Amino acid sequence: MIEIKNDKIWLSSPHMGGEEQKFVNKAFEENWIAPLGPNVNGFESDIESYLQETTHAAVLSSGTAALHLGLQLVGVTRGDTVLCQSFTFAASANPIAYLGAQPVFVDSERQTWNICPEQLEKAIKASLNKGIKPKAIIAVHLYGMPYKVAEVQKIAEKYDIPVVEDSAEALGSSYQGVACGTFGDVAALSFNGNKIITTSGGGALVSKKASIKKKTIFLASQARDEAPHYQHSEIGYNYRMSNVTAGIGRGQMMVLDERVKARRENYKYYVEHLSDIRDITFLDEPENVYSNRWLSCILTESYERREEIRKKLEAYNIESRPLWKPMHLQPVFKNCPTFTNGVSEELFEKGLCLPSGSNLKSEQLEKVVELIKSIG
Ligand SMILES: *Cc1c(COP(=O)(O)O)cnc(C)c1O
């Protein structure tokens, strides 16, 4: 027998709680091997009760699918302009292109690393001056840190533009005591393999309106009209979550709070042990903000220094990753208008995500710290 040695320390790996398989087995026993069934409904109500505010959740095949349908449901169509946080993962912006709309990227502010309200208003005014009203704002709670919700909301209301809240990394985070995933006109959650909880792959579209949930499910299930035969008056998608994967989600919801706690403990450990290194800094939580600390991030003094740390860890089979490369620097989006202030470019240059999984052992955290300290 070949023994596979797997001592790699991952950035963020799946962490099952133990109950997941029971729900999956039940799907097999009852033959609900389909994109509908009791686990799908159960997972949706688990999410709705977790988020507390009156929310309605539709579970889908991915967070990207949720953003795609969310943009469509707030009215984005071909040729429209959509404002999007530049400092994010490409999945926040790609759905703008799926709809044939035009992304305009907006830089971040330093307090939360998320969309800068000043740059956002500048972008809106510039667009209005050209006679174009932006059709949506995509704001992201990056790394689980809530964006400036009140400020963004105020601007969105002033100009009457819907907000698509990308909460893919922020399940379990809250802003002034209110759960992330409940602020936008629509919000997207992700259950991809590296997220705070996972279904292997999956997502959800959350809204305060039951009608949005209904329409999401309709569109995600091929937009079938009510008829005994197959009839379609709209273009649909095959985006619904399977009842098998939803079973994993039900088990994961039972341990979500524990997962958040463990990730916050990781972050705390890094702060306690790395803060006295000359150039390393962290992103504190602003007042009344609670981050799930999906990934623990550090800032260093320079690109070279960030690379030195990353390569040292890599040499010891430890995965770390530079902060997200801003969308306005991505080759695929290079011709898109952008409102920049230098913040996201600097974060990308100097920032690094450290191993952050909820299943990290204390020896593993110690090893990461020890190696970084050894560089000096
Ligand atoms: C993971 C992620 C997504 C996409 O979610 P998937 O489920 O992987 O499609 C979108 N936005 C952000 C910020 C993410 O981190």
mmCIF file of N, CA, C and O and ligand atoms in Angstrom, residues 61-65 67 88-89 91-92 140-142 166 168-169 189-192 194-195 201-203 294 324, ligand 1:
data_model
loop_
_atom_site.group_PDB
_atom_site.id
_atom_site.type_symbol
_atom_site.label_atom_id
_atom_site.label_comp_id
_atom_site.label_asym_id
_atom_site.label_seq_id
_atom_site.Cartn_x
_atom_site.Cartn_y
_atom_site.Cartn_z
ATOM 1 N N SER A 61 -26.077 26.737 -7.661
ATOM 2 C CA SER A 61 -24.887 25.934 -7.940
ATOM 3 C C SER A 61 -23.594 26.638 -7.558
ATOM 4 O O SER A 61 -22.569 25.992 -7.378
ATOM 5 N N SER A 62 -23.608 27.964 -7.448
ATOM 6 C CA SER A 62 -22.400 28.696 -7.042
ATOM 7 C C SER A 62 -22.744 30.114 -6.621
ATOM 8 O O SER A 62 -23.833 30.623 -6.924
ATOM 9 N N GLY A 63 -21.785 30.752 -5.980
ATOM 10 C CA GLY A 63 -21.923 32.171 -5.651
ATOM 11 C C GLY A 63 -21.925 33.011 -6.912
ATOM 12 O O GLY A 63 -22.606 34.042 -6.986
ATOM 13 N N THR A 64 -21.165 32.583 -7.910
ATOM 14 C CA THR A 64 -21.121 33.300 -9.179
ATOM 15 C C THR A 64 -22.504 33.303 -9.840
ATOM 16 O O THR A 64 -22.959 34.335 -10.361
ATOM 17 N N ALA A 65 -23.178 32.152 -9.797
ATOM 18 C CA ALA A 65 -24.534 32.059 -10.340
ATOM 19 C C ALA A 65 -25.463 33.017 -9.594
ATOM 20 O O ALA A 65 -26.321 33.674 -10.197
ATOM 21 N N LEU A 67 -24.621 35.852 -8.148
ATOM 22 C CA LEU A 67 -24.328 37.217 -8.589
ATOM 23 C C LEU A 67 -24.906 37.475 -9.983
ATOM 24 O O LEU A 67 -25.444 38.550 -10.258
ATOM 25 N N THR A 88 -11.193 42.720 -5.409
ATOM 26 C CA THR A 88 -12.041 41.556 -5.164
ATOM 27 C C THR A 88 -11.585 40.397 -6.029
ATOM 28 O O THR A 88 -10.629 40.507 -6.798
ATOM 29 N N PHE A 89 -12.281 39.294 -5.908
ATOM 30 C CA PHE A 89 -12.071 38.120 -6.750
ATOM 31 C C PHE A 89 -12.849 38.333 -8.055
ATOM 32 O O PHE A 89 -13.917 38.951 -8.049
ATOM 33 N N ALA A 91 -14.823 36.692 -9.706
ATOM 34 C CA ALA A 91 -16.217 36.236 -9.749
ATOM 35 C C ALA A 91 -17.210 37.341 -9.393
ATOM 36 O O ALA A 91 -18.384 37.245 -9.739
ATOM 37 N N SER A 92 -16.742 38.400 -8.702
ATOM 38 C CA SER A 92 -17.638 39.538 -8.427
ATOM 39 C C SER A 92 -17.974 40.263 -9.723
ATOM 40 O O SER A 92 -19.074 40.779 -9.885
ATOM 41 N N VAL A 140 -18.403 44.510 -1.863
ATOM 42 C CA VAL A 140 -17.919 43.208 -1.399
ATOM 43 C C VAL A 140 -17.414 43.300 0.045
ATOM 44 O O VAL A 140 -16.684 44.238 0.387
ATOM 45 N N HIS A 141 -17.784 42.339 0.879
ATOM 46 C CA HIS A 141 -17.207 42.230 2.236
ATOM 47 C C HIS A 141 -15.972 41.342 2.106
ATOM 48 O O HIS A 141 -16.018 40.136 2.396
ATOM 49 N N LEU A 142 -14.868 41.927 1.684
ATOM 50 C CA LEU A 142 -13.694 41.115 1.341
ATOM 51 C C LEU A 142 -13.021 40.523 2.576
ATOM 52 O O LEU A 142 -12.844 41.208 3.582
ATOM 53 N N ASP A 166 -21.977 41.418 -2.341
ATOM 54 C CA ASP A 166 -21.215 40.185 -2.501
ATOM 55 C C ASP A 166 -20.717 39.748 -1.121
ATOM 56 O O ASP A 166 -19.713 40.242 -0.607
ATOM 57 N N ALA A 168 -19.946 36.629 -0.359
ATOM 58 C CA ALA A 168 -19.400 35.281 -0.579
ATOM 59 C C ALA A 168 -18.383 34.884 0.490
ATOM 60 O O ALA A 168 -18.257 33.717 0.837
ATOM 61 N N GLU A 169 -17.663 35.890 1.002
ATOM 62 C CA GLU A 169 -16.609 35.599 1.980
ATOM 63 C C GLU A 169 -17.050 35.961 3.404
ATOM 64 O O GLU A 169 -16.242 35.886 4.325
ATOM 65 N N LEU A 189 -24.143 34.556 -1.448
ATOM 66 C CA LEU A 189 -23.290 33.767 -0.546
ATOM 67 C C LEU A 189 -22.595 32.708 -1.384
ATOM 68 O O LEU A 189 -23.089 32.331 -2.448
ATOM 69 N N SER A 190 -21.446 32.226 -0.914
ATOM 70 C CA SER A 190 -20.753 31.135 -1.605
ATOM 71 C C SER A 190 -20.423 30.015 -0.625
ATOM 72 O O SER A 190 -20.066 30.264 0.524
ATOM 73 N N PHE A 191 -20.558 28.790 -1.134
ATOM 74 C CA PHE A 191 -20.176 27.604 -0.351
ATOM 75 C C PHE A 191 -19.126 26.809 -1.110
ATOM 76 O O PHE A 191 -19.147 25.576 -1.134
ATOM 77 N N ASN A 192 -18.222 27.534 -1.766
ATOM 78 C CA ASN A 192 -17.131 26.864 -2.476
ATOM 79 C C ASN A 192 -16.197 26.190 -1.466
ATOM 80 O O ASN A 192 -16.269 26.466 -0.267
ATOM 81 N N ASN A 194 -13.227 26.505 -0.456
ATOM 82 C CA ASN A 194 -12.314 27.250 0.422
ATOM 83 C C ASN A 194 -13.039 28.248 1.318
ATOM 84 O O ASN A 194 -12.407 28.969 2.080
ATOM 85 N N LYS A 195 -14.354 28.313 1.261
ATOM 86 C CA LYS A 195 -15.081 29.335 2.008
ATOM 87 C C LYS A 195 -15.297 28.904 3.468
ATOM 88 O O LYS A 195 -14.920 27.801 3.859
ATOM 89 N N GLY A 201 -19.247 22.863 -3.684
ATOM 90 C CA GLY A 201 -19.484 23.982 -4.583
ATOM 91 C C GLY A 201 -20.922 24.383 -4.385
ATOM 92 O O GLY A 201 -21.780 23.513 -4.228
ATOM 93 N N GLY A 202 -21.192 25.673 -4.385
ATOM 94 C CA GLY A 202 -22.575 26.106 -4.209
ATOM 95 C C GLY A 202 -22.646 27.556 -3.806
ATOM 96 O O GLY A 202 -21.624 28.187 -3.527
ATOM 97 N N GLY A 203 -23.852 28.086 -3.814
ATOM 98 C CA GLY A 203 -24.042 29.476 -3.429
ATOM 99 C C GLY A 203 -25.496 29.725 -3.102
ATOM 100 O O GLY A 203 -26.315 28.797 -3.147
ATOM 101 N N TRP A 294 -12.388 35.339 7.573
ATOM 102 C CA TRP A 294 -12.279 34.198 6.644
ATOM 103 C C TRP A 294 -10.810 33.897 6.326
ATOM 104 O O TRP A 294 -10.372 32.770 6.471
ATOM 105 N N TRP A 324 -5.925 39.831 -3.164
ATOM 106 C CA TRP A 324 -6.531 39.826 -4.498
ATOM 107 C C TRP A 324 -5.889 40.882 -5.399
ATOM 108 O O TRP A 324 -5.695 42.027 -4.983
HETATM 109 C C1 LIG B 1 -15.831 32.843 -3.856
HETATM 110 C C2 LIG B 1 -16.272 34.198 -4.266
HETATM 111 C C3 LIG B 1 -17.259 34.387 -5.240
HETATM 112 C C4 LIG B 1 -17.825 33.288 -6.077
HETATM 113 O O1 LIG B 1 -18.377 32.242 -5.425
HETATM 114 P P1 LIG B 1 -18.351 30.767 -6.103
HETATM 115 O O2 LIG B 1 -19.260 29.993 -5.235
HETATM 116 O O3 LIG B 1 -16.939 30.289 -6.057
HETATM 117 O O4 LIG B 1 -18.862 30.917 -7.498
HETATM 118 C C5 LIG B 1 -17.673 35.681 -5.502
HETATM 119 N N1 LIG B 1 -17.140 36.725 -4.876
HETATM 120 C C6 LIG B 1 -16.158 36.591 -3.963
HETATM 121 C C7 LIG B 1 -15.642 37.809 -3.294
HETATM 122 C C8 LIG B 1 -15.680 35.322 -3.644
HETATM 123 O O5 LIG B 1 -14.688 35.194 -2.768
#
